[in-house]
PDB file of C-alpha atoms in Angstrom:
ATOM      1  CA  UNK A   1     -42.776 -25.883  55.479  1.00  0.00           C
ATOM      2  CA  UNK A   2     -44.810 -29.004  56.125  1.00  0.00           C
ATOM      3  CA  UNK A   3     -47.756 -29.710  53.804  1.00  0.00           C
ATOM      4  CA  UNK A   4     -50.992 -28.097  54.882  1.00  0.00           C
ATOM      5  CA  UNK A   5     -53.734 -30.284  56.359  1.00  0.00           C
ATOM      6  CA  UNK A   6     -56.288 -31.638  53.897  1.00  0.00           C
ATOM      7  CA  UNK A   7     -59.060 -29.568  55.452  1.00  0.00           C
ATOM      8  CA  UNK A   8     -57.329 -26.376  54.283  1.00  0.00           C
ATOM      9  CA  UNK A   9     -58.747 -26.992  50.838  1.00  0.00           C
ATOM     10  CA  UNK A  10     -62.372 -26.253  50.157  1.00  0.00           C
ATOM     11  CA  UNK A  11     -62.757 -26.642  46.421  1.00  0.00           C
ATOM     12  CA  UNK A  12     -65.483 -24.769  44.598  1.00  0.00           C
ATOM     13  CA  UNK A  13     -68.029 -26.580  42.474  1.00  0.00           C
ATOM     14  CA  UNK A  14     -68.708 -25.642  38.838  1.00  0.00           C
ATOM     15  CA  UNK A  15     -72.094 -24.284  39.957  1.00  0.00           C
ATOM     16  CA  UNK A  16     -70.469 -21.955  42.473  1.00  0.00           C
ATOM     17  CA  UNK A  17     -67.991 -20.729  39.861  1.00  0.00           C
ATOM     18  CA  UNK A  18     -70.805 -20.148  37.351  1.00  0.00           C
ATOM     19  CA  UNK A  19     -72.646 -18.115  39.969  1.00  0.00           C
ATOM     20  CA  UNK A  20     -69.535 -16.085  40.813  1.00  0.00           C
ATOM     21  CA  UNK A  21     -68.840 -15.330  37.127  1.00  0.00           C
ATOM     22  CA  UNK A  22     -72.459 -14.890  35.982  1.00  0.00           C
ATOM     23  CA  UNK A  23     -72.276 -11.110  35.639  1.00  0.00           C
ATOM     24  CA  UNK A  24     -68.841 -11.045  33.997  1.00  0.00           C
ATOM     25  CA  UNK A  25     -68.660 -10.970  30.185  1.00  0.00           C
ATOM     26  CA  UNK A  26     -65.732 -13.345  29.624  1.00  0.00           C
ATOM     27  CA  UNK A  27     -65.343 -16.735  27.996  1.00  0.00           C
ATOM     28  CA  UNK A  28     -64.509 -19.507  30.456  1.00  0.00           C
ATOM     29  CA  UNK A  29     -64.918 -23.240  30.763  1.00  0.00           C
ATOM     30  CA  UNK A  30     -64.376 -25.996  33.302  1.00  0.00           C
ATOM     31  CA  UNK A  31     -61.387 -28.316  32.750  1.00  0.00           C
ATOM     32  CA  UNK A  32     -59.910 -31.376  34.444  1.00  0.00           C
ATOM     33  CA  UNK A  33     -61.852 -33.830  36.564  1.00  0.00           C
ATOM     34  CA  UNK A  34     -64.951 -31.686  36.946  1.00  0.00           C
ATOM     35  CA  UNK A  35     -65.151 -31.335  33.147  1.00  0.00           C
ATOM     36  CA  UNK A  36     -65.341 -35.107  32.827  1.00  0.00           C
ATOM     37  CA  UNK A  37     -68.063 -35.289  35.462  1.00  0.00           C
ATOM     38  CA  UNK A  38     -70.059 -32.564  33.709  1.00  0.00           C
ATOM     39  CA  UNK A  39     -69.712 -34.424  30.414  1.00  0.00           C
ATOM     40  CA  UNK A  40     -70.857 -37.653  32.072  1.00  0.00           C
ATOM     41  CA  UNK A  41     -73.740 -35.852  33.779  1.00  0.00           C
ATOM     42  CA  UNK A  42     -72.841 -37.104  37.257  1.00  0.00           C
ATOM     43  CA  UNK A  43     -70.267 -36.598  39.979  1.00  0.00           C
ATOM     44  CA  UNK A  44     -67.983 -39.632  39.960  1.00  0.00           C
ATOM     45  CA  UNK A  45     -65.686 -38.731  42.851  1.00  0.00           C
ATOM     46  CA  UNK A  46     -64.792 -36.049  45.393  1.00  0.00           C
ATOM     47  CA  UNK A  47     -62.758 -33.223  43.894  1.00  0.00           C
ATOM     48  CA  UNK A  48     -59.841 -31.496  45.601  1.00  0.00           C
ATOM     49  CA  UNK A  49     -59.888 -28.526  43.236  1.00  0.00           C
ATOM     50  CA  UNK A  50     -61.765 -26.866  40.404  1.00  0.00           C
ATOM     51  CA  UNK A  51     -59.839 -26.141  37.245  1.00  0.00           C
ATOM     52  CA  UNK A  52     -61.210 -23.611  34.809  1.00  0.00           C
ATOM     53  CA  UNK A  53     -59.817 -21.854  31.798  1.00  0.00           C
ATOM     54  CA  UNK A  54     -60.005 -18.249  30.622  1.00  0.00           C
ATOM     55  CA  UNK A  55     -58.226 -16.423  27.826  1.00  0.00           C
ATOM     56  CA  UNK A  56     -54.867 -15.022  29.016  1.00  0.00           C
ATOM     57  CA  UNK A  57     -55.945 -11.482  28.159  1.00  0.00           C
ATOM     58  CA  UNK A  58     -59.045 -11.895  30.364  1.00  0.00           C
ATOM     59  CA  UNK A  59     -57.270 -13.474  33.351  1.00  0.00           C
ATOM     60  CA  UNK A  60     -56.644 -10.138  35.126  1.00  0.00           C
ATOM     61  CA  UNK A  61     -60.335  -9.223  34.721  1.00  0.00           C
ATOM     62  CA  UNK A  62     -61.460 -12.570  36.149  1.00  0.00           C
ATOM     63  CA  UNK A  63     -58.979 -12.314  39.021  1.00  0.00           C
ATOM     64  CA  UNK A  64     -60.135  -8.777  39.823  1.00  0.00           C
ATOM     65  CA  UNK A  65     -63.741 -10.012  39.843  1.00  0.00           C
ATOM     66  CA  UNK A  66     -62.775 -12.826  42.248  1.00  0.00           C
ATOM     67  CA  UNK A  67     -61.089 -10.284  44.517  1.00  0.00           C
ATOM     68  CA  UNK A  68     -61.515 -12.372  47.670  1.00  0.00           C
ATOM     69  CA  UNK A  69     -58.886 -14.759  46.282  1.00  0.00           C
ATOM     70  CA  UNK A  70     -55.123 -14.338  46.099  1.00  0.00           C
ATOM     71  CA  UNK A  71     -53.703 -15.582  42.798  1.00  0.00           C
ATOM     72  CA  UNK A  72     -50.380 -17.313  42.265  1.00  0.00           C
ATOM     73  CA  UNK A  73     -48.591 -18.083  39.015  1.00  0.00           C
ATOM     74  CA  UNK A  74     -47.388 -21.673  38.768  1.00  0.00           C
ATOM     75  CA  UNK A  75     -44.281 -22.127  36.651  1.00  0.00           C
ATOM     76  CA  UNK A  76     -41.196 -24.294  36.728  1.00  0.00           C
ATOM     77  CA  UNK A  77     -42.306 -25.989  39.944  1.00  0.00           C
ATOM     78  CA  UNK A  78     -42.757 -22.794  41.976  1.00  0.00           C
ATOM     79  CA  UNK A  79     -45.595 -20.503  42.984  1.00  0.00           C
ATOM     80  CA  UNK A  80     -45.201 -16.739  43.001  1.00  0.00           C
ATOM     81  CA  UNK A  81     -47.893 -14.198  43.681  1.00  0.00           C
ATOM     82  CA  UNK A  82     -49.377 -13.210  40.330  1.00  0.00           C
ATOM     83  CA  UNK A  83     -48.901  -9.671  39.017  1.00  0.00           C
ATOM     84  CA  UNK A  84     -52.365  -8.954  37.680  1.00  0.00           C
ATOM     85  CA  UNK A  85     -51.615  -5.373  36.687  1.00  0.00           C
ATOM     86  CA  UNK A  86     -49.637  -6.578  33.651  1.00  0.00           C
ATOM     87  CA  UNK A  87     -50.037  -9.260  30.958  1.00  0.00           C
ATOM     88  CA  UNK A  88     -49.633 -12.880  32.035  1.00  0.00           C
ATOM     89  CA  UNK A  89     -46.128 -14.070  31.043  1.00  0.00           C
ATOM     90  CA  UNK A  90     -46.120 -16.606  28.214  1.00  0.00           C
ATOM     91  CA  UNK A  91     -44.385 -19.245  30.358  1.00  0.00           C
ATOM     92  CA  UNK A  92     -47.219 -19.233  32.926  1.00  0.00           C
ATOM     93  CA  UNK A  93     -49.632 -22.016  32.044  1.00  0.00           C
ATOM     94  CA  UNK A  94     -51.529 -22.192  35.297  1.00  0.00           C
ATOM     95  CA  UNK A  95     -52.643 -19.833  38.046  1.00  0.00           C
ATOM     96  CA  UNK A  96     -53.914 -20.872  41.437  1.00  0.00           C
ATOM     97  CA  UNK A  97     -56.487 -18.934  43.436  1.00  0.00           C
ATOM     98  CA  UNK A  98     -56.648 -19.266  47.198  1.00  0.00           C
ATOM     99  CA  UNK A  99     -58.708 -17.668  49.940  1.00  0.00           C
ATOM    100  CA  UNK A 100     -55.839 -17.030  52.303  1.00  0.00           C
ATOM    101  CA  UNK A 101     -58.055 -15.244  54.796  1.00  0.00           C
ATOM    102  CA  UNK A 102     -60.065 -18.439  55.297  1.00  0.00           C
ATOM    103  CA  UNK A 103     -56.920 -20.552  55.445  1.00  0.00           C
ATOM    104  CA  UNK A 104     -55.310 -18.398  58.123  1.00  0.00           C
ATOM    105  CA  UNK A 105     -58.512 -18.387  60.180  1.00  0.00           C
ATOM    106  CA  UNK A 106     -58.684 -22.178  60.087  1.00  0.00           C
ATOM    107  CA  UNK A 107     -54.951 -22.822  60.536  1.00  0.00           C
ATOM    108  CA  UNK A 108     -53.283 -19.861  62.282  1.00  0.00           C
ATOM    109  CA  UNK A 109     -50.218 -21.964  63.177  1.00  0.00           C
ATOM    110  CA  UNK A 110     -49.147 -22.153  59.493  1.00  0.00           C
ATOM    111  CA  UNK A 111     -46.920 -19.328  58.361  1.00  0.00           C
ATOM    112  CA  UNK A 112     -47.035 -18.332  54.707  1.00  0.00           C
ATOM    113  CA  UNK A 113     -44.057 -16.832  52.972  1.00  0.00           C
ATOM    114  CA  UNK A 114     -44.533 -15.679  49.389  1.00  0.00           C
ATOM    115  CA  UNK A 115     -42.049 -14.379  46.858  1.00  0.00           C
ATOM    116  CA  UNK A 116     -43.620 -11.099  45.769  1.00  0.00           C
TER     117      UNK A 116
END
């Protein structure tokens, strides 16, 4: 499959994430490039994504709260749809959330195949 066009990605801001998680009692924090910008007190560049961290035990709760997203586990160079009804495997260090409904509306000519 060819890479998706750049306009497929519409990264959230830390403010949007804070709003989305405001009524959820979990510990989370922003990581990566946005964390540096927050520490500096200014946006230094455009961001292609928003990285945030939650405790592994709370990841299914956060994912269920963000139920408009589809979550994928990133491990060993592959993405597989995350099984959120069971504990996160220890070798999964990163999960990706995507609004596939929005993606398919914007780019209906891209076919997605996922290992479920």
